[in-house]
Short mmCIF file of C-alpha atoms in Angstrom, two decimals:
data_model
loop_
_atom_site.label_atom_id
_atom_site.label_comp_id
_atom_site.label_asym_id
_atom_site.label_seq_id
_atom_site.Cartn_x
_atom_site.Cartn_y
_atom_site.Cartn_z
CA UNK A 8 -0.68 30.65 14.74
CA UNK A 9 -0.13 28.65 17.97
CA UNK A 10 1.47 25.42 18.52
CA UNK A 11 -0.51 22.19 19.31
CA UNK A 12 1.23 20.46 23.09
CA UNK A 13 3.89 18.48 22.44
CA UNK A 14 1.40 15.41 23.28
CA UNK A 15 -0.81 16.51 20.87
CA UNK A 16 1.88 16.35 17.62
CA UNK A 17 3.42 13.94 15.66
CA UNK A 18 4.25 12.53 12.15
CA UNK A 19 1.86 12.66 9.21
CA UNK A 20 3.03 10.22 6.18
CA UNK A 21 1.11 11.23 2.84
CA UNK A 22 1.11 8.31 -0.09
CA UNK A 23 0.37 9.53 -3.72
CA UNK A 24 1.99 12.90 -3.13
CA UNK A 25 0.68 15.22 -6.06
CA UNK A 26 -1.11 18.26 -6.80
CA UNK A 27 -4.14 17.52 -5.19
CA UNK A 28 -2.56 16.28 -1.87
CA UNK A 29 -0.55 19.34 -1.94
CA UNK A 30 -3.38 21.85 -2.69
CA UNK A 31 -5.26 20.49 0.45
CA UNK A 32 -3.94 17.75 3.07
CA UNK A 33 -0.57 19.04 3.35
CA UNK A 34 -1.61 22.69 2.98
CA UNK A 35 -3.89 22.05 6.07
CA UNK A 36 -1.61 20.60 7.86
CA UNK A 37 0.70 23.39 7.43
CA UNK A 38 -1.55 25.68 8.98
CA UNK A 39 -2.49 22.96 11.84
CA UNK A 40 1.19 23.45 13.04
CA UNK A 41 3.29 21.62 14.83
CA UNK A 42 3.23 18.23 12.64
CA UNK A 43 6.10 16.59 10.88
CA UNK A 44 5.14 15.21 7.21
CA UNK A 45 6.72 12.19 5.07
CA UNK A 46 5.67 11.80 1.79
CA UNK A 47 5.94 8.77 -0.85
CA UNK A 48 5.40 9.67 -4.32
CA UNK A 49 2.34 7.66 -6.86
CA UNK A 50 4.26 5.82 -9.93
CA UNK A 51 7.32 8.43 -10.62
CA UNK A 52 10.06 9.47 -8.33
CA UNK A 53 10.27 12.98 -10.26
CA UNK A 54 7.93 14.85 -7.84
CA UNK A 55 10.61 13.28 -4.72
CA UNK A 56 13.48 14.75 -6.70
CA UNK A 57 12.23 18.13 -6.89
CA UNK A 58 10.72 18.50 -3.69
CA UNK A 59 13.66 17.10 -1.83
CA UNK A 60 16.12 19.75 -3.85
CA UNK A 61 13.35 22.88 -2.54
CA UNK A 62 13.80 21.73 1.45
CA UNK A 63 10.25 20.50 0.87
CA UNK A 64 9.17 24.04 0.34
CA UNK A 65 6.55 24.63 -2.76
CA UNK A 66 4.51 27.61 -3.44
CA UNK A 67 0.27 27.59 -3.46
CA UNK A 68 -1.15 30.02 -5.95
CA UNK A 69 -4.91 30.67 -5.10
CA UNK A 70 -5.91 31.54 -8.65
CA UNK A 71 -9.65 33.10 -8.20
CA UNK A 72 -10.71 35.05 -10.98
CA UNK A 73 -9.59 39.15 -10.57
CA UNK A 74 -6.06 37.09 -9.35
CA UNK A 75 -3.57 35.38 -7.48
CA UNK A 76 -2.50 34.96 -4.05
CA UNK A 77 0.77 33.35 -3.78
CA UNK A 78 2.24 31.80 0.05
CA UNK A 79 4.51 29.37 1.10
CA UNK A 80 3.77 25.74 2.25
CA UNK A 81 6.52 25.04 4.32
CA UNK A 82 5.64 21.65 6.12
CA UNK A 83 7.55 18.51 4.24
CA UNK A 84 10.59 16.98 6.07
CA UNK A 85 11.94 14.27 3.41
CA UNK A 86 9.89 12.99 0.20
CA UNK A 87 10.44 9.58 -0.50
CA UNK A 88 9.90 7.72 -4.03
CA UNK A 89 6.66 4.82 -3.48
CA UNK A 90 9.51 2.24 -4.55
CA UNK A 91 11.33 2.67 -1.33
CA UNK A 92 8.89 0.65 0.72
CA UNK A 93 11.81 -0.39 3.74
CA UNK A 94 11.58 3.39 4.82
CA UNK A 95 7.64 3.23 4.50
CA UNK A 96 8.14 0.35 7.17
CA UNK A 97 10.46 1.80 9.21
CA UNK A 98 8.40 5.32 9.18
CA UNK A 99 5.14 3.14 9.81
CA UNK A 100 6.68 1.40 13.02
CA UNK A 101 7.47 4.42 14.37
CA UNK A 102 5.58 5.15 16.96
CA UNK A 103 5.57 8.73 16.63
CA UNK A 104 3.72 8.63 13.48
CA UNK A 105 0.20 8.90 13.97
CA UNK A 106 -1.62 9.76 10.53
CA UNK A 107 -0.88 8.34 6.94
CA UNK A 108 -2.97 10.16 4.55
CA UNK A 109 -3.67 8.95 0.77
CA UNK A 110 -4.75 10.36 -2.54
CA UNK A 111 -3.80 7.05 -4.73
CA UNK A 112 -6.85 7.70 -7.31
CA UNK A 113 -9.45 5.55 -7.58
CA UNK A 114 -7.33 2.41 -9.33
CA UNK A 115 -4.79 2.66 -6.31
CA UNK A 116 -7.36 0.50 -3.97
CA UNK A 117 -7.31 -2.30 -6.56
CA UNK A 118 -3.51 -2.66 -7.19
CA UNK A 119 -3.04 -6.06 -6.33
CA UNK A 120 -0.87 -7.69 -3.53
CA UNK A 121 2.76 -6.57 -4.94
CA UNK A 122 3.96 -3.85 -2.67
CA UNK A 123 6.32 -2.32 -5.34
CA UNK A 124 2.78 -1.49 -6.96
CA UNK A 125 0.29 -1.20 -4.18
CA UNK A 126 0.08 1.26 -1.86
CA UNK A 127 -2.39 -0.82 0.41
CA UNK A 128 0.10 -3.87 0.45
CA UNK A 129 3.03 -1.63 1.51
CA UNK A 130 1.01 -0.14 4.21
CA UNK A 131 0.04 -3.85 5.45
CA UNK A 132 3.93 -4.76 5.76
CA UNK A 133 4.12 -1.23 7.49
CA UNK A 134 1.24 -2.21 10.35
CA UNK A 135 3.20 -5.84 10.32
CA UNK A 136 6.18 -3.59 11.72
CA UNK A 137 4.31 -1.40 13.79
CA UNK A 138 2.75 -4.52 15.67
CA UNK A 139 6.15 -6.11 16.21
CA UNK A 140 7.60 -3.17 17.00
CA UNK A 141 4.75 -3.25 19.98
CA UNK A 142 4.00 0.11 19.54
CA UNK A 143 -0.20 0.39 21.24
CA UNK A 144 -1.24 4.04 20.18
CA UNK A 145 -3.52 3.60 17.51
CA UNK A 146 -2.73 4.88 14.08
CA UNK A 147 -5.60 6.34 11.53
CA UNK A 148 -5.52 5.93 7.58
CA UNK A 149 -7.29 8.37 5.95
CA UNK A 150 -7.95 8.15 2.21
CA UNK A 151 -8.91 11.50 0.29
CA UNK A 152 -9.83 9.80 -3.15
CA UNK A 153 -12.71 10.03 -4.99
CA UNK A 154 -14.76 7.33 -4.11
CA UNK A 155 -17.80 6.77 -1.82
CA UNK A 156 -17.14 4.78 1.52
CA UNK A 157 -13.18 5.57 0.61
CA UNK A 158 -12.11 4.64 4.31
CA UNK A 159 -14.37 1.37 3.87
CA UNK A 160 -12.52 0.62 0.10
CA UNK A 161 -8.72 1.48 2.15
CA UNK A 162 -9.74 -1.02 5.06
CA UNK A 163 -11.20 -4.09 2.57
CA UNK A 164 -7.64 -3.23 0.75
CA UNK A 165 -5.33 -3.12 3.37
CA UNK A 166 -7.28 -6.34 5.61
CA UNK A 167 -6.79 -8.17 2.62
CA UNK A 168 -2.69 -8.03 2.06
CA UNK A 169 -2.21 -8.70 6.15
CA UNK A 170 -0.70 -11.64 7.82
CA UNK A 171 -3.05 -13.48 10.12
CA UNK A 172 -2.01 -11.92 13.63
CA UNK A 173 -1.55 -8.75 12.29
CA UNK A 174 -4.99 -8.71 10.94
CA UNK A 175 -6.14 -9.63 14.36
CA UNK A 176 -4.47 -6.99 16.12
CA UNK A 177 -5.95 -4.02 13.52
CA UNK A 178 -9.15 -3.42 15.07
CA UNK A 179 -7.79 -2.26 18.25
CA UNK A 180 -4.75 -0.32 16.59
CA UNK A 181 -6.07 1.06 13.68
CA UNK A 182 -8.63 3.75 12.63
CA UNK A 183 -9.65 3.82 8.85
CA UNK A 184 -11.16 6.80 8.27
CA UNK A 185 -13.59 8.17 5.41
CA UNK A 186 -12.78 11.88 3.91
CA UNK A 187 -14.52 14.36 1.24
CA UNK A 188 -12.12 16.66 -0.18
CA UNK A 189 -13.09 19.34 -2.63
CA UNK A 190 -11.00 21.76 -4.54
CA UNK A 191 -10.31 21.97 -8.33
CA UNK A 192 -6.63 21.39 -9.04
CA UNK A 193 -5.46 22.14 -12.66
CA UNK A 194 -1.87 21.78 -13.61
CA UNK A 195 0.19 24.64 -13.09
CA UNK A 196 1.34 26.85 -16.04
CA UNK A 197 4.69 27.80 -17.17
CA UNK A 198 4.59 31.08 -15.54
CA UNK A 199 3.34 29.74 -11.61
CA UNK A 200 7.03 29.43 -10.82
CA UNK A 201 7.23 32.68 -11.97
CA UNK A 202 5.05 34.19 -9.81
CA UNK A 203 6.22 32.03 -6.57
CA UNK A 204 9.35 33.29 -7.37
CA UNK A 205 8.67 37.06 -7.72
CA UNK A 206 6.50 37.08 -4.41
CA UNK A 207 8.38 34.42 -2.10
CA UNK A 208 11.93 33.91 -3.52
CA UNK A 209 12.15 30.59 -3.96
CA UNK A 210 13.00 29.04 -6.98
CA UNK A 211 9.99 26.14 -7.53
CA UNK A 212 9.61 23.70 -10.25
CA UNK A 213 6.98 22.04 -9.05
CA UNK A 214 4.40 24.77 -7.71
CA UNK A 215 0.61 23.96 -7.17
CA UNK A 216 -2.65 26.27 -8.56
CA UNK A 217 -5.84 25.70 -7.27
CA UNK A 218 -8.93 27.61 -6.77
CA UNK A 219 -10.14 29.41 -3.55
CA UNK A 220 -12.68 27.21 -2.97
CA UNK A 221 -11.93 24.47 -0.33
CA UNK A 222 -13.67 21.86 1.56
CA UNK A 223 -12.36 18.89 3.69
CA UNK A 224 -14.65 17.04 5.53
CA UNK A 225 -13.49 13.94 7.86
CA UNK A 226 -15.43 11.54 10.12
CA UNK A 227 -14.93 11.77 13.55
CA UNK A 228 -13.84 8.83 14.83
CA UNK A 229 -10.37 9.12 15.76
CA UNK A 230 -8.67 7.73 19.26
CA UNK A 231 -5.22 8.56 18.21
CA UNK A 232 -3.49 12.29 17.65
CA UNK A 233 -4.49 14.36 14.69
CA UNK A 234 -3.20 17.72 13.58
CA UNK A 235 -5.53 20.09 14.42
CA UNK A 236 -7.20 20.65 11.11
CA UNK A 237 -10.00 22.50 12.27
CA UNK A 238 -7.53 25.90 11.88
CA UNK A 239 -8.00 25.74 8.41
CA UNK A 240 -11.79 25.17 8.50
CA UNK A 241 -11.92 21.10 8.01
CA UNK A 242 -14.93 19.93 9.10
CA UNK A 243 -15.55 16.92 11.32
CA UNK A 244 -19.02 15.06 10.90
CA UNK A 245 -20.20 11.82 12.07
CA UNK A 246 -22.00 11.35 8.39
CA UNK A 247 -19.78 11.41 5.82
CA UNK A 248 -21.77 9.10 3.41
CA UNK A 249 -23.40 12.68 2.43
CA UNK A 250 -20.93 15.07 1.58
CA UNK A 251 -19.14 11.92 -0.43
CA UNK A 252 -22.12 11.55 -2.68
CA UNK A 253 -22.85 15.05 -3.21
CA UNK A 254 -19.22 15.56 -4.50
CA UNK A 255 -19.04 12.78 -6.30
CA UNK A 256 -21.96 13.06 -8.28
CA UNK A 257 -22.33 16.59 -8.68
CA UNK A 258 -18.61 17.75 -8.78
CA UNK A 259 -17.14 14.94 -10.45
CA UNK A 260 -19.78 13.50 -12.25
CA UNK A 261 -19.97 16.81 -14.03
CA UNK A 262 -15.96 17.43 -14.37
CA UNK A 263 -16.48 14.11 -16.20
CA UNK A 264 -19.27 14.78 -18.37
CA UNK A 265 -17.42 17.99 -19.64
CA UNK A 266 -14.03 16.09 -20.29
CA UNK A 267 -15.95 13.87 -22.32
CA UNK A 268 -18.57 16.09 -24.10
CA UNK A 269 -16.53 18.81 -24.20
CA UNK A 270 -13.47 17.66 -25.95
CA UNK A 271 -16.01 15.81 -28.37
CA UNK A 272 -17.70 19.31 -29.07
CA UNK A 273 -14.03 20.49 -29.82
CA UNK A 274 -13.72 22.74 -26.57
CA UNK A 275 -10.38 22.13 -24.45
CA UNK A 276 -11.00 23.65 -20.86
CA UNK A 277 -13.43 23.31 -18.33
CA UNK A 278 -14.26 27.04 -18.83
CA UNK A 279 -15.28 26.64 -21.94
CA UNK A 280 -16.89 23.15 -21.70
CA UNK A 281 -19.27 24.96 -19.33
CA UNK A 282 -19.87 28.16 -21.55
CA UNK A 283 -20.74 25.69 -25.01
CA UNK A 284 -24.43 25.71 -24.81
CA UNK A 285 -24.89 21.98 -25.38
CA UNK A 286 -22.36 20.75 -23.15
CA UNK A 287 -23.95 22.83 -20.37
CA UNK A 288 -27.27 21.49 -21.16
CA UNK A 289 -26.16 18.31 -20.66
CA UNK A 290 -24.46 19.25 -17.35
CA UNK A 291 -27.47 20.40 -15.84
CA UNK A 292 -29.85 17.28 -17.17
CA UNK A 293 -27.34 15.16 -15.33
CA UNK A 294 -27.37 17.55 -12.25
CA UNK A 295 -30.94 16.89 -11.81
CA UNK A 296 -30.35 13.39 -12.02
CA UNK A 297 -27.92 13.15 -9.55
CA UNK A 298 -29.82 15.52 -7.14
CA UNK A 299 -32.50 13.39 -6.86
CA UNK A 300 -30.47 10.77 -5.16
CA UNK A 301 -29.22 12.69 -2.95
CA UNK A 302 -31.21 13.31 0.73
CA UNK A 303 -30.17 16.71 1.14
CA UNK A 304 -32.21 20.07 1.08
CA UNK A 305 -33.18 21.90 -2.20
CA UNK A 306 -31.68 25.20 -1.17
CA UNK A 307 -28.39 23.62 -0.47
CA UNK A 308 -28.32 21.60 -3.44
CA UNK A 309 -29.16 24.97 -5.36
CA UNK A 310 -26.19 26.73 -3.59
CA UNK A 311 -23.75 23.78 -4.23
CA UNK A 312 -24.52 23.95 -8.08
CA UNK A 313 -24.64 27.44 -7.96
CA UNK A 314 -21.24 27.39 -6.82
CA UNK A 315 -20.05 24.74 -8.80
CA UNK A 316 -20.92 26.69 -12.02
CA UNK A 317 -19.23 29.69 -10.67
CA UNK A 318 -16.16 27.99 -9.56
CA UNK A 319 -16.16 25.75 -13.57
CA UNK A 320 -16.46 29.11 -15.09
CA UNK A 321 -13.24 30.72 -13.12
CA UNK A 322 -11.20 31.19 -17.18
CA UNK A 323 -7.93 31.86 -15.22
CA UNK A 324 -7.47 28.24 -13.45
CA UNK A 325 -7.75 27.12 -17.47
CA UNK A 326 -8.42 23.35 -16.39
CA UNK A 327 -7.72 21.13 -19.37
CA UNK A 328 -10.63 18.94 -20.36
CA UNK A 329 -7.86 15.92 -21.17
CA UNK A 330 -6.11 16.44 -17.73
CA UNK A 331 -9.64 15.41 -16.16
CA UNK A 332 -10.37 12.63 -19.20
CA UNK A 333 -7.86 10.16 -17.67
CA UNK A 334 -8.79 6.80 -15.92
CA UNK A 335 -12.51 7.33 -17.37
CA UNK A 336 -13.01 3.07 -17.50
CA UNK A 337 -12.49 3.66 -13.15
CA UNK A 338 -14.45 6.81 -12.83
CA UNK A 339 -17.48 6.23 -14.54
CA UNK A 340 -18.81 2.57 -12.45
CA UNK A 341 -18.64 5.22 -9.02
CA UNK A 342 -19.59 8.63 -11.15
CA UNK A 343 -22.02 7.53 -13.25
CA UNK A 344 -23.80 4.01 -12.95
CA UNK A 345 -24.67 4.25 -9.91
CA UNK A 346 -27.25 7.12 -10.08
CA UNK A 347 -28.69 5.44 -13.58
CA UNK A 348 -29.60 2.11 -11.28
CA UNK A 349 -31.14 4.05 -8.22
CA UNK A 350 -33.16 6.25 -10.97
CA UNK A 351 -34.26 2.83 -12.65
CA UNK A 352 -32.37 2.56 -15.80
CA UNK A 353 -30.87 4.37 -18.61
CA UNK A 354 -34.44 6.02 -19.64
CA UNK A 355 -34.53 7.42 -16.49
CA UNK A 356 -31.06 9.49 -16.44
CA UNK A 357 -30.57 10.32 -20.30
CA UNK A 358 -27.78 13.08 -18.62
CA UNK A 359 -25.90 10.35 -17.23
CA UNK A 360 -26.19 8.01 -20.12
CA UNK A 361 -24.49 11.04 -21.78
CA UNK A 362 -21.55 10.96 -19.37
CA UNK A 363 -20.92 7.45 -20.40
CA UNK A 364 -21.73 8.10 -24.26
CA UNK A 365 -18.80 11.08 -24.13
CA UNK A 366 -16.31 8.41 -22.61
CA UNK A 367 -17.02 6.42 -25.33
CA UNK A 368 -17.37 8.64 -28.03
CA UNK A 369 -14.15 10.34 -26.73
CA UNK A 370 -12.04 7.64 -26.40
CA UNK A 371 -13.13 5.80 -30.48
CA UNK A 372 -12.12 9.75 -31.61
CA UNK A 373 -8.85 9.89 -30.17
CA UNK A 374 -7.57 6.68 -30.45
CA UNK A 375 -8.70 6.53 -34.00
CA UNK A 376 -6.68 10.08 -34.58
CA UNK A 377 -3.92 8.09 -33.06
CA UNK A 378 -4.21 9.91 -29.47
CA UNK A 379 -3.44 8.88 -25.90
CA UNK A 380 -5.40 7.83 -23.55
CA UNK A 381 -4.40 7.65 -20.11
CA UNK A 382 -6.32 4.50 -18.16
CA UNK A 383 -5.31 1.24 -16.63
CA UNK A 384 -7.20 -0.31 -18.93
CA UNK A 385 -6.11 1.49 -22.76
CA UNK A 386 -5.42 -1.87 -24.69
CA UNK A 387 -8.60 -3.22 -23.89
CA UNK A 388 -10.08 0.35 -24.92
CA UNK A 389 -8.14 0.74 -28.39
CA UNK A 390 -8.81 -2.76 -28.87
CA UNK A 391 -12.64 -2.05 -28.83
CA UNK A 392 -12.35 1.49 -30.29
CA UNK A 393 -10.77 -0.97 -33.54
CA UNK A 394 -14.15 -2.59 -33.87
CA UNK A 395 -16.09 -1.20 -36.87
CA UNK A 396 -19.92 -2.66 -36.06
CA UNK A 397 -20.43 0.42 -33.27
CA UNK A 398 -22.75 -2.38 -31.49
CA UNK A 399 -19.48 -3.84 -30.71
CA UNK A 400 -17.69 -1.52 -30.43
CA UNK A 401 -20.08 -0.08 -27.67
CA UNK A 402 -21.01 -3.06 -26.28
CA UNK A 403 -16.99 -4.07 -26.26
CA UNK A 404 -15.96 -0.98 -23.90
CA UNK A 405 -19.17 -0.64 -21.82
CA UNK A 406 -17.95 -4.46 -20.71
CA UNK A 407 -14.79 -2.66 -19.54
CA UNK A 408 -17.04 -1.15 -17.08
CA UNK A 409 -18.21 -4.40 -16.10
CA UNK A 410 -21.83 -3.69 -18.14
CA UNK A 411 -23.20 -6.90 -19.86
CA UNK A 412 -23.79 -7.03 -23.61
CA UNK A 413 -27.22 -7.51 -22.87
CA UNK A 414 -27.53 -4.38 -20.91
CA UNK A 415 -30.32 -1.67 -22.11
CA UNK A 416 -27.27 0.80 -21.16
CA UNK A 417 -25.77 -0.36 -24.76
CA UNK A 418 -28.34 0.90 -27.10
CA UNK A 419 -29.19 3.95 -24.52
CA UNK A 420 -25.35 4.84 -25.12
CA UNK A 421 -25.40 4.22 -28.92
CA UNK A 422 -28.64 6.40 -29.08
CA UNK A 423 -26.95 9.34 -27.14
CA UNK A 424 -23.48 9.23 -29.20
CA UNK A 425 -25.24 10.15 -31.74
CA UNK A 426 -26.93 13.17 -29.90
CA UNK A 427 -23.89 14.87 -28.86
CA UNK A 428 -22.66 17.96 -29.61
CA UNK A 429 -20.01 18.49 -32.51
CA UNK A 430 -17.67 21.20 -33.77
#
């Protein structure tokens, strides 16, 4: 592997660090070579803890399905917990950092103006710094989430929490930049540290599987340094508004169908979600729904589900249908809605109706069997699930999703609760 130029390296900070980020931005980055990499951890300081004891180091396991390949990622200088937003500052006036990448989840870009809470509001007293500081090369902010326009979302965030002259200095400094990242990250097993142990030696409680299918794809638009990504096949496009939708709608939109459906049918992994007759049925209604909103060639579409349905059938990444169910009152307005109004209405995308009839079937099941469930917005959801009339109680936590009472969406979703598949 060879070396970027000194001029060409420099610091990458990461916010939200997790399994995901770890699976692709800093794995990339690792292979790029030559870049230093801070990271800030989401809402727990745990993963800072044990990265910090490991020197940074974690192990990858590439679990395809005849088996693993294990290696080292070997890139992290310091991890930092998100509460310690002074050496987010400091790190962010520095002018030898260059990047700050983010996987915050979609509720991260609506956090509110409290920096102990909200990543973009610690980045904007970060740029404060970095304009005091008179530091002139600018910086990029990439956001990996899963949301369309996510470099659009970051900018309105971060604009919002800045001071005055600091807001009027941004547009010459700083590059927000839209990303599509794609690879299926489940939670790791008890025996991955195992395995990273028997083939690399080090002792790792926090190691990352994912699958070996990979895609990162970035807009092209930077004026400052970047690792050079392109070593591990990231590609750079000046239309990213594409590759965003086609993930989103046909990746995640079906990861959250199945969560839904397939936990409701009484299946608990993704494997089998996709392997239950009805449940796949209903993923590939609402794959023809989505494809029709989407401007790209039939034979690519066709290779992208193909793949899809290969990769959701892999039985050794065992993804758990209730790791994917979380934040479902944030997922479904950017997964889901969106392709029922540009087909015309709920009679017009039955498979996506469905999507939104799981969440709510899902979430009146297991909060009525005294269950979690993991979303910004769970009062409000076991509040509604309470209600006995299931007109309320449908109409109650499709407003959660900002859908009016009045809304055909209401009776569309009662109609296809009942229509879903059971044990």
């Amino acid at each position: 592997m060879s070396t970027p130029s000194p001029s060409d390296v420099g610091r990458l900070i990461h916010l939200g660090i997790g399994n995901f980020a770890r699976a692709h931005t800093l794995h990339s980055t690792d292979v790029a070579g030559g870049w230093s990499v801070v990271a800030f951890t989401g809402r727990s300081a745990a993963m800072a803890d044990a990265l910090n004891a490991q020197g940074g180091r974690y192990g990858l396991i590439v679990r395809g399905a005849e088996g693993d390949e294990v290696s080292l990622v070997d890139v992290i200088d310091e991890v930092f917990p998100a509460s310690d937003v002074d050496a987010l500052v400091r790190l962010l006036a520095d002018p030898f950092t260059a990047v700050v990448t983010l996987t915050i989840t979609e509720k991260g870009y609506a956090a509110g103006s409290d920096p102990a809470t909200s990543a973009p509001a610690r980045i904007a007293l970060g740029l404060k710094a970095r304009r005091e500081a008179g530091v002139t090369e600018p910086i990029a902010l990439i956001s990996c989430d899963n949301l369309t326009g996510n470099g659009e979302m970051l900018a309105e965030a971060v604009l919002a929490e800045l001071d005055e002259e600091t807001r009027a200095w941004f547009p010459d400094h700083v590059d927000v930049i839209s990303s599509m990242v794609d690879r299926i990250t489940p939670a790791a097993d008890e025996k991955a540290g195992d395995a990273v142990l028997a083939q690399t030696g080090l002792a790792d409680t926090v190691p990352v599987v994912t699958e070996p299918f990979s895609e990162w794809v970035i807009e092209d638009r930077f004026r400052g340094r970047r690792p050079e990504w392109e070593k591990d096949g990231v590609q750079f496009t000046d239309d990213i508004e594409v590759h965003e939708r086609r993930k989103l709608r046909l990746l995640n939109g079906a990861h959250t169908l199945m969560a839904y459906a397939g936990q409701v049918a009484g299946v608990e992994r993704v494997d089998e979600a996709i392997a239950h007759r009805e449940v796949r049925a209903l993923v590939e209604q609402l794959w023809a729904e989505a494809r029709a909103t989407l401007s790209l060639p039939a034979a690519e579409l066709d290779a992208y589900t193909a793949a899809l349905e290969e990769r959701f059938r892999n039985p050794r990444l065992a993804d758990q249908l209730v790791r994917i169910a979380a934040d479902g009152s944030v997922k479904l307005p950017v997964r889901a809605l969106p392709v029922i109004a540009e087909l015309g209405g709920p009679d017009k995308a039955p498979g996506e109706v469905a999507a939104v009839a799981a969440w709510t079937a899902w979430v009146t099941d297991r909060v009525r069997a005294g269950g979690e469930v993991k979303d910004p917005k769970a009062e409000q959801i076991a509040a509604a699930t309470a209600l006995q009339d299931d007109t309320e109680r449908v109409s109650s936590l499709l407003a959660l999703l900002d859908v009016p009472a009045i809304d055909p969406l209401v009776d569309a979703v009662l109609a296809e609760e009942r229509r879903l598949p059971r044990p």
